[in-house]
GROMACS .gro file of C-alpha atoms in nm:
model
  356
    1MET     CA    1   9.457   8.028  10.638
    2LYS     CA    2   9.366   8.123  10.294
    3ALA     CA    3   9.479   8.520  10.194
    4PHE     CA    4   9.277   8.738  10.078
    5PRO     CA    5   9.522   8.970   9.886
    6LEU     CA    6   9.260   9.282   9.859
    7ALA     CA    7   9.362   9.580   9.627
    8HIS     CA    8   9.160   9.829   9.949
    9ALA     CA    9   8.871   9.699  10.192
   10PRO     CA   10   8.766  10.028  10.376
   11VAL     CA   11   8.450   9.924  10.530
   12ILE     CA   12   8.418   9.857  10.851
   13LEU     CA   13   8.022   9.797  10.886
   14ASP     CA   14   7.807   9.617  11.204
   15VAL     CA   15   7.602   9.266  11.244
   16ALA     CA   16   7.289   9.261  11.340
   17GLY     CA   17   7.271   9.018  11.645
   18LEU     CA   18   7.452   8.736  11.831
   19GLN     CA   19   7.507   8.547  11.527
   20LEU     CA   20   7.551   8.654  11.171
   21SER     CA   21   7.223   8.610  10.927
   22PRO     CA   22   7.281   8.504  10.598
   23ALA     CA   23   7.261   8.890  10.490
   24ASP     CA   24   7.595   8.933  10.732
   25ARG     CA   25   7.747   8.703  10.566
   26ARG     CA   26   7.701   8.789  10.213
   27ARG     CA   27   7.838   9.181  10.304
   28LEU     CA   28   8.140   8.989  10.515
   29ALA     CA   29   8.232   8.840  10.196
   30HIS     CA   30   8.201   9.146   9.998
   31PRO     CA   31   8.552   9.247   9.893
   32LEU     CA   32   8.524   9.618  10.008
   33VAL     CA   33   8.446   9.548  10.341
   34GLY     CA   34   8.742   9.540  10.581
   35GLY     CA   35   8.612   9.490  10.882
   36VAL     CA   36   8.394   9.454  11.176
   37ILE     CA   37   8.247   9.677  11.480
   38HIS     CA   38   8.054   9.528  11.758
   39PHE     CA   39   7.797   9.697  11.989
   40ALA     CA   40   7.674   9.569  12.329
   41ARG     CA   41   7.364   9.422  12.118
   42ASN     CA   42   7.632   9.166  11.989
   43TRP     CA   43   7.690   9.080  12.342
   44HIS     CA   44   7.505   8.813  12.530
   45ASN     CA   45   7.850   8.620  12.695
   46ARG     CA   46   8.213   8.554  12.650
   47ALA     CA   47   8.148   8.201  12.473
   48GLN     CA   48   7.885   8.314  12.217
   49LEU     CA   49   8.097   8.649  12.171
   50ALA     CA   50   8.375   8.383  12.056
   51ALA     CA   51   8.162   8.226  11.854
   52LEU     CA   52   8.072   8.512  11.689
   53ASN     CA   53   8.361   8.659  11.633
   54ALA     CA   54   8.451   8.287  11.504
   55GLU     CA   55   8.203   8.295  11.233
   56ILE     CA   56   8.331   8.621  11.146
   57LYS     CA   57   8.713   8.493  11.098
   58ALA     CA   58   8.592   8.190  10.923
   59ILE     CA   59   8.416   8.427  10.620
   60ARG     CA   60   8.763   8.631  10.594
   61PRO     CA   61   9.024   8.552  10.853
   62ASP     CA   62   9.155   8.938  10.741
   63LEU     CA   63   8.851   9.092  10.877
   64LEU     CA   64   8.991   9.347  11.155
   65ILE     CA   65   8.756   9.302  11.441
   66CYS     CA   66   8.702   9.637  11.631
   67VAL     CA   67   8.489   9.801  11.874
   68ASP     CA   68   8.446  10.063  12.127
   69HIS     CA   69   8.571   9.965  12.463
   70GLU     CA   70   8.717  10.226  12.638
   71GLY     CA   71   8.639  10.155  13.020
   72GLY     CA   72   8.388  10.382  13.249
   73ARG     CA   73   8.030  10.472  13.005
   74VAL     CA   74   8.190  10.313  12.678
   75GLN     CA   75   8.215   9.937  12.780
   76ARG     CA   76   8.074   9.741  12.545
   77PHE     CA   77   8.092   9.407  12.721
   78ARG     CA   78   8.049   9.446  13.117
   79THR     CA   79   7.950   9.052  13.215
   80ASP     CA   80   8.044   8.723  13.222
   81GLY     CA   81   8.406   8.772  13.382
   82PHE     CA   82   8.465   9.120  13.218
   83THR     CA   83   8.634   9.324  13.414
   84HIS     CA   84   8.456   9.708  13.463
   85LEU     CA   85   8.726   9.976  13.354
   86PRO     CA   86   8.711  10.278  13.506
   87PRO     CA   87   8.682  10.644  13.311
   88MET     CA   88   9.001  10.814  13.178
   89ARG     CA   89   8.937  11.083  13.377
   90ALA     CA   90   8.998  10.814  13.646
   91LEU     CA   91   9.362  10.815  13.592
   92GLY     CA   92   9.403  11.151  13.510
   93GLU     CA   93   9.268  11.262  13.913
   94LEU     CA   94   9.522  10.939  14.019
   95TRP     CA   95   9.785  11.189  13.825
   96MET     CA   96   9.739  11.471  14.063
   97GLN     CA   97   9.813  11.239  14.369
   98ASP     CA   98  10.081  10.968  14.218
   99ALA     CA   99  10.218  11.053  13.876
  100LEU     CA  100  10.351  10.713  13.859
  101LYS     CA  101  10.119  10.544  14.067
  102ALA     CA  102   9.868  10.679  13.740
  103THR     CA  103  10.111  10.559  13.464
  104ALA     CA  104  10.133  10.230  13.586
  105ALA     CA  105   9.774  10.161  13.632
  106ALA     CA  106   9.706  10.329  13.294
  107ALA     CA  107   9.953  10.028  13.162
  108ALA     CA  108   9.695   9.802  13.359
  109CYS     CA  109   9.410   9.947  13.200
  110GLY     CA  110   9.551   9.857  12.850
  111TYR     CA  111   9.678   9.541  12.913
  112VAL     CA  112   9.360   9.427  13.095
  113LEU     CA  113   9.168   9.576  12.830
  114GLY     CA  114   9.358   9.484  12.566
  115ALA     CA  115   9.417   9.091  12.670
  116GLU     CA  116   9.055   9.007  12.756
  117LEU     CA  117   8.911   9.134  12.424
  118ARG     CA  118   9.116   8.932  12.222
  119ALA     CA  119   9.077   8.621  12.466
  120CYS     CA  120   8.722   8.691  12.269
  121GLY     CA  121   8.848   8.694  11.955
  122VAL     CA  122   8.871   9.118  11.930
  123ASP     CA  123   9.114   9.255  11.724
  124LEU     CA  124   9.121   9.632  11.837
  125SER     CA  125   8.947   9.881  12.035
  126PHE     CA  126   8.884  10.238  11.935
  127THR     CA  127   9.090  10.382  12.209
  128PRO     CA  128   9.290  10.575  12.393
  129VAL     CA  129   9.063  10.921  12.356
  130LEU     CA  130   9.309  11.206  12.283
  131ASP     CA  131   9.011  11.472  12.351
  132LEU     CA  132   9.112  11.736  12.632
  133GLU     CA  133   8.887  11.776  12.927
  134TRP     CA  134   8.809  12.143  12.895
  135GLY     CA  135   8.462  12.062  13.067
  136GLU     CA  136   8.185  12.187  12.775
  137SER     CA  137   8.163  11.822  12.633
  138THR     CA  138   7.922  11.598  12.734
  139VAL     CA  139   8.003  11.327  12.465
  140ILE     CA  140   8.330  11.329  12.626
  141GLY     CA  141   8.304  11.417  12.955
  142ASP     CA  142   8.500  11.143  13.157
  143ARG     CA  143   8.624  10.991  12.850
  144ALA     CA  144   8.900  11.207  12.893
  145PHE     CA  145   9.207  11.202  13.106
  146HIS     CA  146   9.284  11.508  13.153
  147ARG     CA  147   9.263  11.897  13.103
  148ASP     CA  148   9.717  11.920  13.044
  149PRO     CA  149   9.754  11.764  12.687
  150ARG     CA  150  10.098  11.670  12.852
  151VAL     CA  151   9.888  11.458  13.118
  152VAL     CA  152   9.685  11.339  12.868
  153ALA     CA  153   9.987  11.237  12.603
  154LEU     CA  154  10.204  11.019  12.898
  155LEU     CA  155   9.876  10.872  13.028
  156ALA     CA  156   9.737  10.773  12.684
  157ARG     CA  157  10.126  10.655  12.622
  158SER     CA  158  10.136  10.400  12.930
  159LEU     CA  159   9.753  10.303  12.820
  160MET     CA  160   9.876  10.214  12.424
  161HIS     CA  161  10.207  10.032  12.631
  162GLY     CA  162   9.951   9.825  12.820
  163LEU     CA  163   9.741   9.716  12.521
  164LEU     CA  164  10.076   9.664  12.311
  165MET     CA  165  10.158   9.402  12.594
  166ALA     CA  166   9.834   9.219  12.505
  167GLY     CA  167   9.872   9.229  12.096
  168MET     CA  168   9.651   9.518  12.062
  169ALA     CA  169   9.707   9.807  11.813
  170ASN     CA  170   9.535  10.126  11.920
  171CYS     CA  171   9.326  10.430  11.844
  172GLY     CA  172   9.380  10.768  11.911
  173LYS     CA  173   9.072  10.972  11.911
  174HIS     CA  174   8.895  11.210  11.817
  175PHE     CA  175   9.165  11.456  11.588
  176PRO     CA  176   9.219  11.717  11.658
  177GLY     CA  177   9.037  11.739  11.917
  178HIS     CA  178   8.634  11.684  12.039
  179GLY     CA  179   8.669  11.840  12.371
  180PHE     CA  180   8.588  12.253  12.324
  181VAL     CA  181   8.302  12.244  12.182
  182ARG     CA  182   7.972  12.158  12.348
  183ALA     CA  183   7.766  11.988  12.120
  184ASP     CA  184   7.735  11.630  12.027
  185SER     CA  185   7.857  11.514  11.629
  186HIS     CA  186   7.638  11.223  11.679
  187THR     CA  187   7.322  11.482  11.652
  188ASP     CA  188   7.472  11.800  11.542
  189ILE     CA  189   7.740  11.977  11.355
  190PRO     CA  190   7.984  12.119  11.619
  191VAL     CA  191   8.215  12.391  11.547
  192ASP     CA  192   8.542  12.490  11.705
  193ARG     CA  193   8.573  12.882  11.564
  194ARG     CA  194   8.978  12.891  11.746
  195SER     CA  195   9.310  12.918  11.554
  196LEU     CA  196   9.458  12.622  11.422
  197LYS     CA  197   9.791  12.771  11.632
  198ALA     CA  198   9.545  12.753  11.909
  199ILE     CA  199   9.420  12.375  11.839
  200LEU     CA  200   9.762  12.233  11.743
  201ALA     CA  201   9.892  12.397  12.104
  202ASP     CA  202   9.649  12.265  12.318
  203ASP     CA  203   9.400  11.958  12.161
  204ALA     CA  204   9.594  11.832  11.909
  205ALA     CA  205   9.966  11.808  12.020
  206PRO     CA  206   9.886  11.468  12.143
  207TYR     CA  207   9.887  11.352  11.837
  208GLY     CA  208  10.219  11.466  11.755
  209TRP     CA  209  10.370  11.341  12.057
  210LEU     CA  210  10.236  10.957  12.050
  211THR     CA  211  10.395  10.944  11.713
  212PRO     CA  212  10.477  10.670  11.616
  213GLY     CA  213  10.327  10.475  11.845
  214LEU     CA  214   9.951  10.553  11.770
  215ALA     CA  215   9.881  10.272  11.512
  216SER     CA  216   9.533  10.488  11.413
  217VAL     CA  217   9.356  10.772  11.443
  218MET     CA  218   9.011  10.818  11.437
  219PRO     CA  219   8.863  11.228  11.342
  220ALA     CA  220   8.614  11.379  11.462
  221HIS     CA  221   8.292  11.480  11.263
  222VAL     CA  222   8.397  11.888  11.401
  223VAL     CA  223   8.370  12.178  11.186
  224TYR     CA  224   8.671  12.425  11.292
  225PRO     CA  225   8.591  12.712  11.040
  226ARG     CA  226   8.931  12.897  11.064
  227VAL     CA  227   9.131  12.572  10.921
  228ASP     CA  228   8.845  12.418  10.659
  229ALA     CA  229   8.521  12.449  10.579
  230ARG     CA  230   8.493  12.078  10.586
  231PRO     CA  231   8.484  11.829  10.947
  232ALA     CA  232   8.837  11.699  10.998
  233GLY     CA  233   8.708  11.348  10.938
  234PHE     CA  234   8.683  11.534  10.501
  235SER     CA  235   8.922  11.756  10.543
  236PRO     CA  236   9.250  11.670  10.319
  237ARG     CA  237   9.394  11.991  10.507
  238TRP     CA  238   9.285  11.876  10.841
  239LEU     CA  239   9.411  11.466  10.781
  240ASN     CA  240   9.694  11.491  10.504
  241ASP     CA  241   9.837  11.868  10.528
  242ILE     CA  242   9.827  11.853  10.930
  243LEU     CA  243   9.832  11.499  11.040
  244ARG     CA  244  10.028  11.357  10.809
  245GLY     CA  245  10.284  11.615  10.705
  246GLN     CA  246  10.273  11.847  11.029
  247LEU     CA  247  10.262  11.568  11.247
  248GLY     CA  248  10.447  11.270  11.082
  249PHE     CA  249  10.145  10.998  11.158
  250THR     CA  250  10.204  10.711  10.933
  251GLY     CA  251   9.899  10.470  11.095
  252ALA     CA  252   9.579  10.429  10.954
  253ILE     CA  253   9.320  10.682  10.972
  254PHE     CA  254   8.945  10.548  11.017
  255SER     CA  255   8.648  10.760  10.947
  256ASP     CA  256   8.454  10.848  11.281
  257ASP     CA  257   8.075  10.654  11.229
  258LEU     CA  258   7.900  10.807  10.882
  259SER     CA  259   7.560  10.767  11.037
  260MET     CA  260   7.615  11.010  11.248
  261ALA     CA  261   7.451  11.411  11.197
  262GLY     CA  262   7.803  11.552  11.151
  263ALA     CA  263   7.914  11.300  10.884
  264ARG     CA  264   7.590  11.407  10.681
  265LEU     CA  265   7.604  11.742  10.580
  266VAL     CA  266   7.911  11.810  10.351
  267ASP     CA  267   7.997  12.137  10.150
  268GLY     CA  268   7.662  12.308  10.291
  269ARG     CA  269   7.437  11.940  10.147
  270GLU     CA  270   7.301  11.636  10.249
  271VAL     CA  271   7.489  11.377  10.085
  272SER     CA  272   7.416  10.977  10.124
  273HIS     CA  273   7.677  10.777  10.335
  274ALA     CA  274   7.816  10.580  10.022
  275GLU     CA  275   7.895  10.996   9.891
  276ALA     CA  276   8.044  11.107  10.275
  277ALA     CA  277   8.185  10.782  10.201
  278VAL     CA  278   8.349  10.867   9.897
  279VAL     CA  279   8.452  11.208  10.037
  280ALA     CA  280   8.623  11.084  10.350
  281LEU     CA  281   8.823  10.851  10.170
  282ASN     CA  282   8.956  11.106   9.885
  283ALA     CA  283   9.018  11.359  10.247
  284GLY     CA  284   9.243  11.073  10.334
  285CYS     CA  285   9.089  10.841  10.544
  286ASP     CA  286   9.248  10.437  10.490
  287LEU     CA  287   8.865  10.286  10.633
  288VAL     CA  288   8.520  10.461  10.665
  289LEU     CA  289   8.219  10.343  10.959
  290LEU     CA  290   7.875  10.241  10.938
  291CYS     CA  291   7.766  10.207  11.252
  292ASN     CA  292   7.386  10.105  11.376
  293GLN     CA  293   7.320  10.022  11.027
  294SER     CA  294   7.234   9.597  10.964
  295VAL     CA  295   6.929   9.604  11.168
  296ASP     CA  296   6.614   9.602  11.000
  297GLY     CA  297   6.743   9.457  10.675
  298GLY     CA  298   7.063   9.696  10.618
  299SER     CA  299   6.951   9.837  10.341
  300ALA     CA  300   7.199  10.224  10.446
  301VAL     CA  301   7.478   9.931  10.460
  302ASP     CA  302   7.393   9.794  10.107
  303GLY     CA  303   7.386  10.161   9.962
  304LEU     CA  304   7.725  10.160  10.069
  305LEU     CA  305   7.873   9.904   9.941
  306ASP     CA  306   7.696   9.930   9.583
  307GLY     CA  307   7.741  10.322   9.588
  308LEU     CA  308   8.135  10.268   9.636
  309ASP     CA  309   8.156  10.039   9.382
  310ALA     CA  310   7.990  10.280   9.144
  311ALA     CA  311   8.225  10.542   9.253
  312ARG     CA  312   8.535  10.349   9.182
  313GLY     CA  313   8.400  10.227   8.809
  314GLN     CA  314   8.338  10.575   8.757
  315GLY     CA  315   8.678  10.699   8.889
  316THR     CA  316   8.520  10.909   9.183
  317TRP     CA  317   8.683  10.715   9.425
  318GLN     CA  318   9.039  10.438   9.404
  319PRO     CA  319   9.166  10.229   9.603
  320HIS     CA  320   9.496  10.231   9.773
  321ALA     CA  321   9.728   9.934   9.843
  322ALA     CA  322   9.898  10.181  10.102
  323CYS     CA  323   9.545  10.220  10.300
  324GLU     CA  324   9.495   9.798  10.244
  325ALA     CA  325   9.820   9.808  10.412
  326ARG     CA  326   9.770   9.989  10.691
  327ARG     CA  327   9.431   9.859  10.753
  328GLN     CA  328   9.653   9.519  10.738
  329ALA     CA  329   9.942   9.604  11.045
  330LEU     CA  330   9.585   9.684  11.263
  331LEU     CA  331   9.582   9.263  11.317
  332PRO     CA  332   9.710   9.117  11.618
  333LEU     CA  333  10.030   8.940  11.513
  334SER     CA  334  10.054   8.713  11.803
  335ALA     CA  335   9.761   8.432  11.909
  336PRO     CA  336   9.533   8.569  12.226
  337LEU     CA  337   9.551   8.323  12.552
  338ASP     CA  338   9.242   8.139  12.609
  339TRP     CA  339   9.043   8.302  12.886
  340ASP     CA  340   9.083   8.058  13.177
  341ASP     CA  341   9.420   8.067  13.088
  342LEU     CA  342   9.497   8.474  13.138
  343MET     CA  343   9.256   8.452  13.427
  344THR     CA  344   9.605   8.268  13.602
  345GLN     CA  345   9.823   8.472  13.421
  346PRO     CA  346  10.068   8.641  13.652
  347ALA     CA  347  10.091   8.961  13.442
  348TYR     CA  348   9.696   8.971  13.454
  349LEU     CA  349   9.683   8.942  13.841
  350ALA     CA  350   9.908   9.169  13.890
  351ALA     CA  351   9.750   9.472  13.640
  352LEU     CA  352   9.395   9.408  13.833
  353ASP     CA  353   9.609   9.488  14.145
  354GLN     CA  354   9.727   9.807  13.949
  355LEU     CA  355   9.364   9.936  13.864
  356PRO     CA  356   9.240  10.225  14.019
   0.00000   0.00000   0.00000
């Protein structure tokens, strides 16, 4: 297998369909591209998904293949044998009845989730959600485990253990917390006016408790004006001073989707995808996501890559070897089980029995 010693490949992009187009292939070979995020439009069945992922790895075996696959309403692949996983709230509700049963169920969810994805060639799922269930956020809602940060941390740790058993890393999101605000950062710019002390005591607490087991973190496109005027994903204060400095996090930091409304207004002005990427990377992100932009020709993706390349040439952004090392650390170290072998594996069958 050929190695690709890159200075820093920070861009995670998507591909348009069920197989790679010439434009997809060209973009995936770009030295600034570090991975792919899949969506439901990239799914027909297991054989097709595995073939698509093999196509991607044939271009660059170091590319990180990702998906948002949490369970509940955020599960991209639901047919052809994929287990329908419960929303994380179901694990929190089970906790209120039987805490030990809930932690076992959370580990089972993580293992089933990770093993099934890996059997189809996916490297990483952006899970677990560490947001608290305040009863306000429609975009979070039943994706959250619980209102109590202690319960969230313990259930998330169990789910992360299940992922690890499947050979998959994890991604805690959305730092420092998206559950308190009602607005959806896909379409608005949510504002959380609580103090730093209040946020650290509640929403951000699981991040400190779960370090160093957290492999990666995704910050929220939420503004916390009593801490910083910028959304967390563009804030050195949140990412470097608090997440890395105060909470001791050492893994990779992903931006959330740069095409979301919450990512397009920085310092009071609307910015391009490339400008948003430069701000996020300079603030402390290792990787930046641009989602659902490869369709209709993908001009936005090309604009991001060209703009980031120009920024590198102009010296407004510089690649970092440490960021690249953190990206590559998310790649699985073990070979996945074949799907048919997985279906008969005792640990997998036992995990299915423990799902809520």
